[in-house]
Coordinates of C-alpha atoms in Angstrom, one line a residue:
X1 CA 5.4 -2.7 -59.5
X2 CA 3.7 -4.4 -56.5
X3 CA 4.5 -3.9 -52.8
X4 CA 3.6 -6.0 -49.7
X5 CA 0.6 -4.5 -47.9
X6 CA 0.6 -3.5 -44.2
X7 CA -1.8 -5.4 -42.0
X8 CA -4.6 -3.2 -40.4
X9 CA -4.1 -2.6 -36.7
X10 CA -7.1 -4.2 -34.9
X11 CA -5.6 -3.9 -31.4
X12 CA -2.6 -2.0 -30.0
X13 CA -1.6 -5.2 -28.2
X14 CA -1.5 -7.3 -31.5
X15 CA 1.9 -8.0 -33.0
X16 CA 1.7 -7.3 -36.8
X17 CA 4.2 -9.3 -38.8
X18 CA 4.4 -7.2 -42.1
X19 CA 6.7 -4.6 -43.5
X20 CA 6.6 -2.1 -46.4
X21 CA 9.7 -0.9 -48.3
X22 CA 8.7 1.8 -50.8
X23 CA 11.3 3.1 -53.2
X24 CA 11.2 6.8 -54.1
X25 CA 11.3 8.6 -57.4
X26 CA 12.3 12.2 -58.2
X27 CA 9.0 14.1 -58.5
X28 CA 7.5 17.5 -57.9
X29 CA 7.3 18.3 -54.2
X30 CA 4.8 21.2 -54.7
X31 CA 1.8 19.3 -56.0
X32 CA -2.0 19.0 -55.6
X33 CA -4.3 16.0 -55.5
X34 CA -6.9 15.5 -58.2
X35 CA -9.9 13.2 -58.5
X36 CA -7.7 10.5 -60.0
X37 CA -5.7 10.3 -56.8
X38 CA -2.4 11.3 -58.4
X39 CA 0.0 14.2 -58.1
X40 CA 1.0 16.4 -61.0
X41 CA 4.3 18.2 -61.5
X42 CA 4.7 21.9 -60.6
X43 CA 8.2 22.5 -61.8
X44 CA 10.1 21.4 -58.7
X45 CA 11.7 18.0 -57.9
X46 CA 10.9 15.7 -54.9
X47 CA 10.1 12.2 -53.8
X48 CA 6.8 10.3 -53.6
X49 CA 5.5 10.0 -50.0
X50 CA 5.1 6.6 -48.4
X51 CA 1.4 6.7 -49.2
X52 CA 2.2 7.1 -53.0
X53 CA 4.3 5.1 -55.4
X54 CA 6.0 6.1 -58.6
X55 CA 4.1 5.7 -61.8
X56 CA 6.4 3.6 -64.0
X57 CA 4.9 5.3 -67.1
X58 CA 5.7 8.8 -66.1
X59 CA 7.3 10.9 -63.4
X60 CA 4.0 11.2 -61.5
X61 CA 3.1 9.9 -58.1
X62 CA 0.0 7.7 -57.9
X63 CA -1.8 6.6 -54.8
X64 CA -0.6 3.4 -53.2
X65 CA -4.0 1.7 -52.5
X66 CA -2.4 -0.7 -50.1
X67 CA -1.6 2.2 -47.9
X68 CA -5.0 3.9 -48.1
X69 CA -6.1 2.6 -44.7
X70 CA -3.2 4.5 -43.2
X71 CA -3.1 7.9 -45.0
X72 CA -5.6 10.7 -45.5
X73 CA -4.5 13.7 -47.7
X74 CA -6.0 17.1 -47.2
X75 CA -5.3 19.5 -50.1
X76 CA -6.2 22.9 -51.5
X77 CA -6.4 23.8 -55.1
X78 CA -3.1 25.6 -55.2
X79 CA -1.5 24.5 -51.9
X80 CA 1.0 21.9 -50.8
X81 CA -0.7 18.7 -49.5
X82 CA -0.6 18.0 -45.8
X83 CA -0.3 14.3 -44.7
X84 CA -2.4 13.0 -41.8
X85 CA -2.5 9.5 -40.6
X86 CA -5.7 7.5 -39.9
X87 CA -6.2 6.0 -36.4
X88 CA -4.6 4.0 -34.9
X89 CA -1.5 5.4 -36.6
X90 CA 0.5 8.5 -36.0
X91 CA 2.8 10.5 -38.3
X92 CA 6.5 10.0 -37.8
X93 CA 9.2 11.2 -40.3
X94 CA 6.6 11.4 -43.1
X95 CA 5.4 7.9 -42.5
X96 CA 2.4 6.5 -40.6
X97 CA 3.5 4.2 -37.8
X98 CA 1.4 2.4 -35.2
X99 CA 0.4 4.7 -32.2
X100 CA 1.3 2.3 -29.4
X101 CA 0.0 3.1 -25.9
X102 CA -0.4 1.6 -22.4
X103 CA 3.2 0.5 -22.3
X104 CA 3.3 -1.3 -25.7
X105 CA 6.2 -0.5 -28.1
X106 CA 6.5 -0.3 -31.9
X107 CA 7.9 -3.6 -33.3
X108 CA 11.2 -3.7 -35.2
X109 CA 9.5 -3.5 -38.6
X110 CA 7.4 -0.5 -37.3
X111 CA 4.2 -2.2 -38.5
X112 CA 2.6 -3.2 -35.2
X113 CA 2.7 -3.0 -31.4
X114 CA 4.4 -5.6 -29.1
X115 CA 5.1 -6.1 -25.4
X116 CA 8.9 -6.2 -25.3
X117 CA 10.8 -9.1 -23.6
X118 CA 11.2 -8.5 -19.9
X119 CA 7.7 -7.1 -19.6
X120 CA 4.3 -8.7 -19.2
X121 CA 0.7 -8.1 -20.4
X122 CA -2.0 -7.6 -17.8
X123 CA -4.9 -10.0 -17.2
X124 CA -7.1 -8.7 -20.0
X125 CA -4.0 -8.0 -22.2
X126 CA -4.8 -4.3 -22.7
X127 CA -1.6 -3.0 -21.0
X128 CA 2.1 -3.9 -21.1
X129 CA 3.6 -3.7 -17.6
X130 CA 7.0 -4.1 -15.9
X131 CA 5.5 -6.5 -13.4
X132 CA 2.1 -8.0 -12.9
X133 CA -0.2 -5.6 -11.0
X134 CA -1.8 -6.4 -7.7
X135 CA -4.2 -9.4 -7.8
X136 CA -2.3 -11.2 -10.6
X137 CA 0.9 -13.2 -11.1
X138 CA 3.3 -14.0 -14.0
X139 CA 2.4 -17.2 -15.8
X140 CA 5.8 -17.4 -17.5
X141 CA 4.8 -16.8 -21.1
X142 CA 4.9 -13.0 -20.8
X143 CA 1.3 -12.8 -19.5
X144 CA -0.4 -12.3 -16.1
X145 CA -3.2 -14.4 -14.6
X146 CA -5.7 -13.4 -11.9
X147 CA -4.9 -14.7 -8.5
X148 CA -7.4 -17.4 -7.4
X149 CA -9.8 -16.7 -4.5
X150 CA -9.3 -16.1 -1.6
X151 CA -5.8 -14.7 -2.6
X152 CA -5.7 -10.9 -3.1
X153 CA -2.0 -11.1 -4.1
X154 CA 0.1 -14.1 -5.1
X155 CA 3.3 -15.2 -6.6
X156 CA 1.7 -18.2 -8.3
X157 CA -1.7 -20.0 -8.5
X158 CA -0.8 -21.9 -5.3
X159 CA 1.2 -19.4 -3.3
X160 CA -0.5 -16.3 -1.7
X161 CA 1.3 -13.2 -0.6
X162 CA -1.8 -11.5 0.7
X163 CA -5.4 -12.6 1.4
X164 CA -8.7 -11.1 0.5
X165 CA -10.3 -13.2 3.2
X166 CA -8.6 -15.2 6.0
X167 CA -5.0 -14.8 7.2
X168 CA -1.7 -15.4 5.4
X169 CA 0.3 -18.4 6.7
X170 CA 3.1 -20.1 4.7
X171 CA 1.6 -18.9 1.4
X172 CA -1.9 -19.9 2.2
X173 CA -5.1 -18.1 3.4
X174 CA -6.4 -19.7 6.7
X175 CA -9.0 -19.0 9.3
X176 CA -7.9 -17.6 12.7
X177 CA -8.3 -21.1 14.2
X178 CA -5.9 -22.5 11.6
X179 CA -3.1 -20.1 12.5
X180 CA 0.0 -22.2 13.6
X181 CA 1.1 -22.5 17.2
X182 CA 3.0 -19.4 18.3
X183 CA 1.1 -17.1 16.1
X184 CA -2.1 -15.0 16.2
X185 CA -4.6 -13.7 13.7
X186 CA -3.3 -10.2 12.9
X187 CA -6.3 -8.2 11.5
X188 CA -4.0 -5.3 10.5
X189 CA -1.6 -7.3 8.5
X190 CA -4.1 -10.0 7.5
X191 CA -1.6 -12.6 8.5
X192 CA -0.7 -15.2 11.2
X193 CA 1.9 -13.1 13.0
X194 CA 4.3 -14.4 15.6
X195 CA 3.6 -13.9 19.3
X196 CA 6.0 -11.6 21.1
X197 CA 6.9 -14.3 23.6
X198 CA 9.0 -17.0 22.0
X199 CA 7.6 -19.8 24.2
X200 CA 3.9 -18.8 23.7
X201 CA 1.7 -21.4 22.2
X202 CA -1.0 -18.8 21.6
X203 CA -1.5 -15.1 22.3
X204 CA -4.1 -12.3 21.9
X205 CA -1.8 -10.0 19.8
X206 CA 1.8 -9.3 19.1
X207 CA 2.5 -7.2 22.2
X208 CA 4.6 -8.3 25.2
X209 CA 2.4 -9.7 28.0
X210 CA -0.4 -11.1 25.8
X211 CA 0.5 -14.8 25.9
X212 CA -2.6 -17.1 26.5
X213 CA -0.8 -20.4 26.8
X214 CA 2.8 -21.7 26.8
X215 CA 4.8 -24.6 25.3
X216 CA 7.5 -25.4 27.9
X217 CA 7.3 -22.5 30.4
X218 CA 4.5 -21.3 32.7
X219 CA 1.9 -18.7 32.0
X220 CA 2.0 -15.8 34.5
X221 CA 0.3 -12.4 33.8
X222 CA 0.5 -12.9 30.0
X223 CA 4.1 -14.0 29.9
X224 CA 5.8 -17.4 29.7
X225 CA 8.2 -17.6 32.7
X226 CA 10.6 -20.3 33.7
X227 CA 9.9 -22.0 37.0
X228 CA 12.8 -20.3 38.7
X229 CA 11.6 -16.9 37.5
X230 CA 8.1 -17.2 39.0
X231 CA 7.4 -14.8 41.9
X232 CA 7.2 -15.8 45.5
X233 CA 4.0 -17.7 46.3
X234 CA 3.7 -19.4 42.9
X235 CA 4.7 -22.7 41.4
X236 CA 4.7 -24.1 37.8
X237 CA 1.9 -26.5 37.1
X238 CA 3.3 -29.0 34.5
X239 CA -0.2 -30.3 33.5
X240 CA -1.4 -26.8 32.3
X241 CA 1.9 -25.0 32.0
X242 CA 0.5 -22.2 34.1
X243 CA 1.7 -20.5 37.3
X244 CA -0.5 -21.4 40.2
X245 CA -0.6 -19.8 43.7
X246 CA 0.9 -21.7 46.7
X247 CA -1.3 -22.2 49.7
X248 CA -1.9 -19.1 51.9
X249 CA 1.2 -18.2 53.9
X250 CA 3.5 -20.3 51.7
X251 CA 6.4 -18.4 50.1
X252 CA 7.8 -21.2 47.8
X253 CA 6.3 -24.5 47.0
X254 CA 6.1 -27.4 44.5
X255 CA 2.3 -27.6 44.7
X256 CA -0.6 -27.2 47.1
X257 CA -1.4 -29.2 50.2
X258 CA 0.8 -30.8 52.8
X259 CA 4.2 -31.9 51.8
X260 CA 4.7 -29.3 49.1
X261 CA 5.8 -26.2 51.0
X262 CA 9.4 -25.2 50.7
X263 CA 9.4 -21.9 52.7
X264 CA 6.9 -19.8 54.5
X265 CA 5.9 -16.1 54.7
X266 CA 6.6 -14.9 58.3
X267 CA 6.0 -18.4 59.5
X268 CA 8.1 -21.4 60.4
X269 CA 8.3 -24.6 58.4
X270 CA 8.1 -27.6 60.8
X271 CA 10.4 -30.5 59.9
X272 CA 9.1 -33.4 57.9
X273 CA 5.5 -32.3 57.3
X274 CA 6.5 -29.4 55.0
X275 CA 3.3 -27.5 56.0
X276 CA 3.3 -23.8 57.0
X277 CA 1.8 -23.2 60.4
X278 CA -0.5 -20.1 60.5
X279 CA 1.4 -17.3 62.2
X280 CA 1.3 -14.9 59.3
X281 CA -0.1 -11.3 59.4
X282 CA -3.9 -11.1 59.2
X283 CA -5.5 -9.8 56.0
X284 CA -5.3 -6.0 55.8
X285 CA -2.2 -5.7 58.1
X286 CA 1.6 -5.5 57.8
X287 CA 4.3 -6.5 60.1
X288 CA 5.7 -3.4 61.8
X289 CA 9.1 -4.4 63.0
X290 CA 9.4 -1.3 65.2
X291 CA 6.2 -1.9 67.1
X292 CA 6.5 -5.7 66.9
X293 CA 2.8 -5.8 65.9
X294 CA 0.5 -6.3 63.0
X295 CA -0.7 -2.8 62.1
X296 CA -3.5 -2.0 59.6
X297 CA -2.8 -1.0 56.0
X298 CA -3.6 2.6 55.1
X299 CA -6.0 1.4 52.3
X300 CA -9.1 -0.2 53.9
X301 CA -9.6 -2.6 51.0
X302 CA -5.9 -3.8 51.0
X303 CA -5.5 -7.4 51.8
X304 CA -1.7 -6.9 52.2
X305 CA 0.7 -3.9 52.1
X306 CA 4.4 -3.1 52.7
X307 CA 3.7 -0.5 55.4
X308 CA 1.1 1.9 56.7
X309 CA 1.5 4.6 54.1
X310 CA -0.9 5.5 51.3
X311 CA 0.1 3.8 48.1
X312 CA 1.7 0.8 49.7
X313 CA -1.0 -1.8 49.0
X314 CA 0.2 -5.1 47.5
X315 CA -3.2 -6.8 47.0
X316 CA -6.9 -5.9 47.3
X317 CA -10.0 -7.7 48.6
X318 CA -12.9 -6.4 46.4
X319 CA -11.4 -3.5 44.5
X320 CA -8.4 -3.4 42.0
X321 CA -4.8 -2.6 42.7
X322 CA -3.6 0.4 40.7
X323 CA -0.2 2.0 41.5
X324 CA -0.3 0.8 45.1
X325 CA -3.9 1.9 45.7
X326 CA -7.1 -0.2 45.8
X327 CA -9.7 1.5 43.5
X328 CA -13.2 0.7 42.2
X329 CA -13.5 -0.4 38.6
X330 CA -15.0 3.0 37.6
X331 CA -12.0 4.8 39.0
X332 CA -9.3 2.8 37.2
X333 CA -7.3 5.3 35.0
X334 CA -7.5 5.4 31.2
X335 CA -5.3 2.8 29.5
X336 CA -6.1 0.1 32.2
X337 CA -8.9 -2.4 32.7
X338 CA -10.0 -4.3 35.9
X339 CA -8.8 -8.0 36.0
X340 CA -11.1 -10.0 38.3
X341 CA -8.7 -12.9 38.5
X342 CA -5.8 -10.9 40.0
X343 CA -7.8 -8.0 41.4
X344 CA -5.4 -5.6 39.7
X345 CA -5.6 -2.9 37.0
X346 CA -3.9 -4.2 33.9
X347 CA -2.7 -2.1 31.0
X348 CA -4.7 -2.1 27.8
X349 CA -3.1 -3.3 24.5
X350 CA -0.7 -1.0 22.6
X351 CA -2.5 2.0 21.1
X352 CA -5.6 1.4 23.2
X353 CA -6.5 4.3 25.6
X354 CA -9.7 2.7 27.1
X355 CA -10.7 -0.9 27.2
X356 CA -12.7 -3.6 29.0
X357 CA -10.0 -6.2 28.6
X358 CA -7.1 -7.4 26.4
X359 CA -7.3 -8.5 22.7
X360 CA -9.7 -7.7 19.9
X361 CA -13.2 -6.7 20.6
X362 CA -12.5 -5.0 24.0
X363 CA -11.3 -1.5 22.9
X364 CA -13.3 1.5 23.8
X365 CA -11.0 4.3 22.5
X366 CA -7.7 4.5 20.7
X367 CA -4.6 6.8 20.7
X368 CA -1.0 6.5 19.7
X369 CA 1.8 4.2 20.8
X370 CA 5.1 5.3 22.4
X371 CA 6.6 6.1 18.9
X372 CA 3.7 8.3 18.0
X373 CA 2.0 5.9 15.6
X374 CA -1.7 6.6 15.6
X375 CA -4.2 3.7 16.1
X376 CA -7.9 3.8 15.0
X377 CA -11.0 2.2 16.5
X378 CA -12.7 -0.2 14.2
X379 CA -16.5 -1.1 14.3
X380 CA -15.6 -4.4 16.0
X381 CA -13.9 -2.7 18.9
X382 CA -10.2 -3.1 17.9
X383 CA -7.4 -0.6 17.6
X384 CA -5.5 -0.9 14.4
X385 CA -2.8 1.3 12.7
X386 CA -4.6 0.8 9.4
X387 CA -8.4 0.7 8.9
X388 CA -10.1 -2.0 6.8
X389 CA -10.6 -1.5 3.0
X390 CA -13.1 1.3 2.3
X391 CA -12.5 3.1 5.6
X392 CA -9.8 5.4 6.8
X393 CA -8.4 6.7 10.1
X394 CA -9.8 10.0 11.3
X395 CA -7.9 12.4 13.6
X396 CA -8.2 13.5 16.3
X397 CA -11.1 11.1 17.0
X398 CA -8.8 8.0 16.3
X399 CA -11.7 6.2 14.7
X400 CA -12.2 4.4 11.3
X401 CA -14.7 6.3 9.1
X402 CA -16.1 5.4 5.7
X403 CA -14.2 6.7 2.7
X404 CA -16.2 9.1 0.4
X405 CA -17.1 6.6 -2.3
X406 CA -19.3 9.2 -4.0
X407 CA -16.1 11.3 -4.7
X408 CA -14.4 8.2 -6.2
X409 CA -12.3 7.4 -3.0
X410 CA -11.8 3.6 -2.9
X411 CA -9.5 3.6 0.1
X412 CA -8.3 6.3 2.5
X413 CA -6.3 7.1 5.7
X414 CA -5.8 9.9 8.1
X415 CA -4.2 12.0 5.4
X416 CA -7.0 11.5 2.9
X417 CA -7.5 9.4 -0.2
X418 CA -5.1 6.5 -0.9
X419 CA -6.7 5.0 -4.0
X420 CA -9.2 6.4 -6.5
X421 CA -11.8 4.9 -8.9
X422 CA -15.1 5.9 -10.4
X423 CA -17.2 8.5 -8.6
X424 CA -21.0 8.5 -8.3
X425 CA -21.4 10.0 -11.8
X426 CA -19.4 7.2 -13.3
X427 CA -16.3 9.4 -14.0
X428 CA -12.8 8.1 -13.4
X429 CA -11.0 10.1 -10.7
X430 CA -7.3 10.4 -10.1
X431 CA -5.3 10.5 -6.8
X432 CA -3.8 14.0 -6.4
X433 CA -0.6 15.0 -4.5
X434 CA -3.0 16.5 -1.8
X435 CA -4.5 13.0 -1.2
X436 CA -7.8 13.7 -2.9
X437 CA -9.6 12.1 -5.9
X438 CA -10.2 14.6 -8.7
X439 CA -11.1 14.5 -12.4
X440 CA -8.4 14.6 -15.0
X441 CA -9.5 18.1 -16.0
X442 CA -8.3 19.5 -12.7
X443 CA -4.9 21.3 -13.1
X444 CA -2.0 20.3 -10.8
X445 CA 1.1 22.1 -12.0
X446 CA 4.0 19.7 -12.4
X447 CA 1.6 16.6 -12.6
X448 CA -0.4 14.9 -15.3
X449 CA -3.3 12.3 -14.9
X450 CA -2.0 8.8 -15.6
X451 CA -4.8 6.4 -16.8
X452 CA -2.8 3.3 -15.9
X453 CA -2.5 4.1 -12.2
X454 CA -5.5 6.6 -11.8
X455 CA -2.9 8.9 -10.2
X456 CA -1.6 12.4 -10.9
X457 CA 2.0 11.5 -11.7
X458 CA 4.9 14.1 -11.7
X459 CA 6.2 15.5 -15.0
X460 CA 9.9 15.2 -15.8
X461 CA 12.3 17.3 -13.8
X462 CA 12.2 20.9 -15.1
X463 CA 8.8 20.4 -16.9
X464 CA 6.3 22.7 -15.2
X465 CA 3.2 21.3 -17.0
X466 CA 2.7 18.3 -19.2
X467 CA 0.2 15.8 -20.5
X468 CA 2.5 12.8 -20.1
X469 CA 6.2 11.6 -20.1
X470 CA 6.5 10.9 -23.8
X471 CA 8.5 13.2 -26.2
X472 CA 6.5 16.3 -27.2
X473 CA 4.2 16.1 -24.2
X474 CA 5.4 19.2 -22.4
X475 CA 3.1 22.3 -22.1
X476 CA 5.5 24.7 -20.3
X477 CA 9.1 24.6 -18.9
X478 CA 10.8 25.8 -15.7
X479 CA 13.9 25.0 -13.7
X480 CA 15.4 21.6 -12.8
X481 CA 16.1 20.6 -9.2
X482 CA 19.8 21.2 -9.9
X483 CA 19.1 24.8 -11.0
X484 CA 19.3 24.3 -14.8
X485 CA 16.7 26.4 -16.7
X486 CA 14.8 24.7 -19.5
X487 CA 13.0 26.4 -22.4
X488 CA 9.9 25.3 -24.4
X489 CA 10.1 24.3 -28.0
X490 CA 6.8 23.7 -29.9
X491 CA 6.4 20.3 -31.6
X492 CA 7.4 20.4 -35.2
X493 CA 5.0 17.5 -35.9
X494 CA 2.0 18.9 -37.7
X495 CA -0.2 16.0 -36.4
X496 CA 0.5 17.0 -32.7
X497 CA -1.4 19.6 -30.7
X498 CA 0.1 23.0 -31.4
X499 CA 0.4 23.6 -27.6
X500 CA 2.6 20.6 -27.1
X501 CA 6.3 20.5 -27.3
X502 CA 9.5 19.6 -25.3
X503 CA 11.9 21.3 -22.9
X504 CA 15.6 21.9 -23.7
X505 CA 18.5 23.7 -22.2
X506 CA 19.4 27.2 -23.6
X507 CA 22.2 25.8 -25.8
X508 CA 19.7 23.4 -27.5
X509 CA 17.2 26.1 -28.6
X510 CA 16.6 25.7 -32.4
X511 CA 18.5 27.9 -34.9
X512 CA 16.8 31.3 -35.2
X513 CA 15.5 31.3 -31.6
X514 CA 16.9 32.4 -28.3
X515 CA 16.2 31.3 -24.7
X516 CA 13.9 33.8 -23.0
X517 CA 14.4 33.4 -19.2
X518 CA 11.2 35.4 -18.4
X519 CA 8.9 33.0 -20.3
X520 CA 11.2 29.9 -20.4
X521 CA 10.5 29.7 -24.2
X522 CA 12.9 29.5 -27.1
X523 CA 11.7 32.7 -28.8
X524 CA 12.0 33.4 -32.5

């Protein structure tokens, strides 16, 4: 009698198209193996195991040579034989079946490993995943392909979702100069992000007041303002789309020079010429309506002020206006910088506590925004909420520091490690719940090291310790989140580690055992 042979598993990702259907014959179950590779009767009846077939000339079992690559029998002279499977097979219901790992499943004929429909294999086809991992995309045939450079993530070979170098714009990675109008090169998000001002043609970052040029409106102090919204003393220049100052003493105008004044500051507008005659207050004075005289401002550097009180300056000559006072550049408070164009102290960008100007490359120190989000100083003098790859934010210094690569930390943040890899000794480390990178031998109750993600993943609810999420991978049991107590049952599979088992509710403890609440074990 001949039977089809099982193909040898050469790779757990290989689909094996073979099956074996062994009949059984009634034979002695208490038997020993002899040099001739056959079983002899001992007075009891039983069936031949899958590794053996019935001898048609007698009621003996003889070895099925086609199964020899799967089975190994260990026997004693007077003991019952114990069946163990050769790698890469495992024992299941007295049969050796493929030991599928890394997400692969046993095929329907239980002869090989396949990646089921709805899942995909990774780039090197060693893992079966729900979705393609970072840096790869689904090809459409159940496999993943590596994203082309400079894409770090993508949805196809031509559409990027994140960039390794450059900035993401409409599915492509571009240089800062190639970011479209109305956007800016966001180093934190590695993308061309929209300016805060809807009319801005360009801006230094996404904060309000950082516009650098405008499309239809007029640039004034970092914002794009309509002509009617410009402050007194300014007009909109259509050639540059910027707000420019009217001539001295002119309150409103359409331009500079004669014929463009519309109203004057404390002066009169003669008919026809539309030119303000100089009768305005001298620099450093204000019009005191009570005294009917030009009195000096309280601040000696003020070029104009509202009255003679301290803190009433409107503009400064050589210093910088800060909260109604003219101060030297060195005395400007933290969070502001001196603007030589307007002679005012302007606020630094969001998250920047000290700076020499707006935009990237001018930050001196970082802090937190109004919502409490921390920013961190990068080596190129920018404040970001997330440091570049390989560095992490450090508190309370609010600086980006190098991750501890010797400990296996690939990426980190203010809390600690974010991604782990190989340490300086070449050992794979795993991300722990405490944001550290540790070897798989380190014990974290309720977690197990997952080789696929290089992370300590949580055990199932109610399982206190485990080596994985498969059946028979629990080490000890506890209490579920809903308060249900679970109890440990050792694996009945002789090929499994004796310390492994599974967790059940008290009612499911095997016959002959009871649920011991002190140890959470089904005790015999």
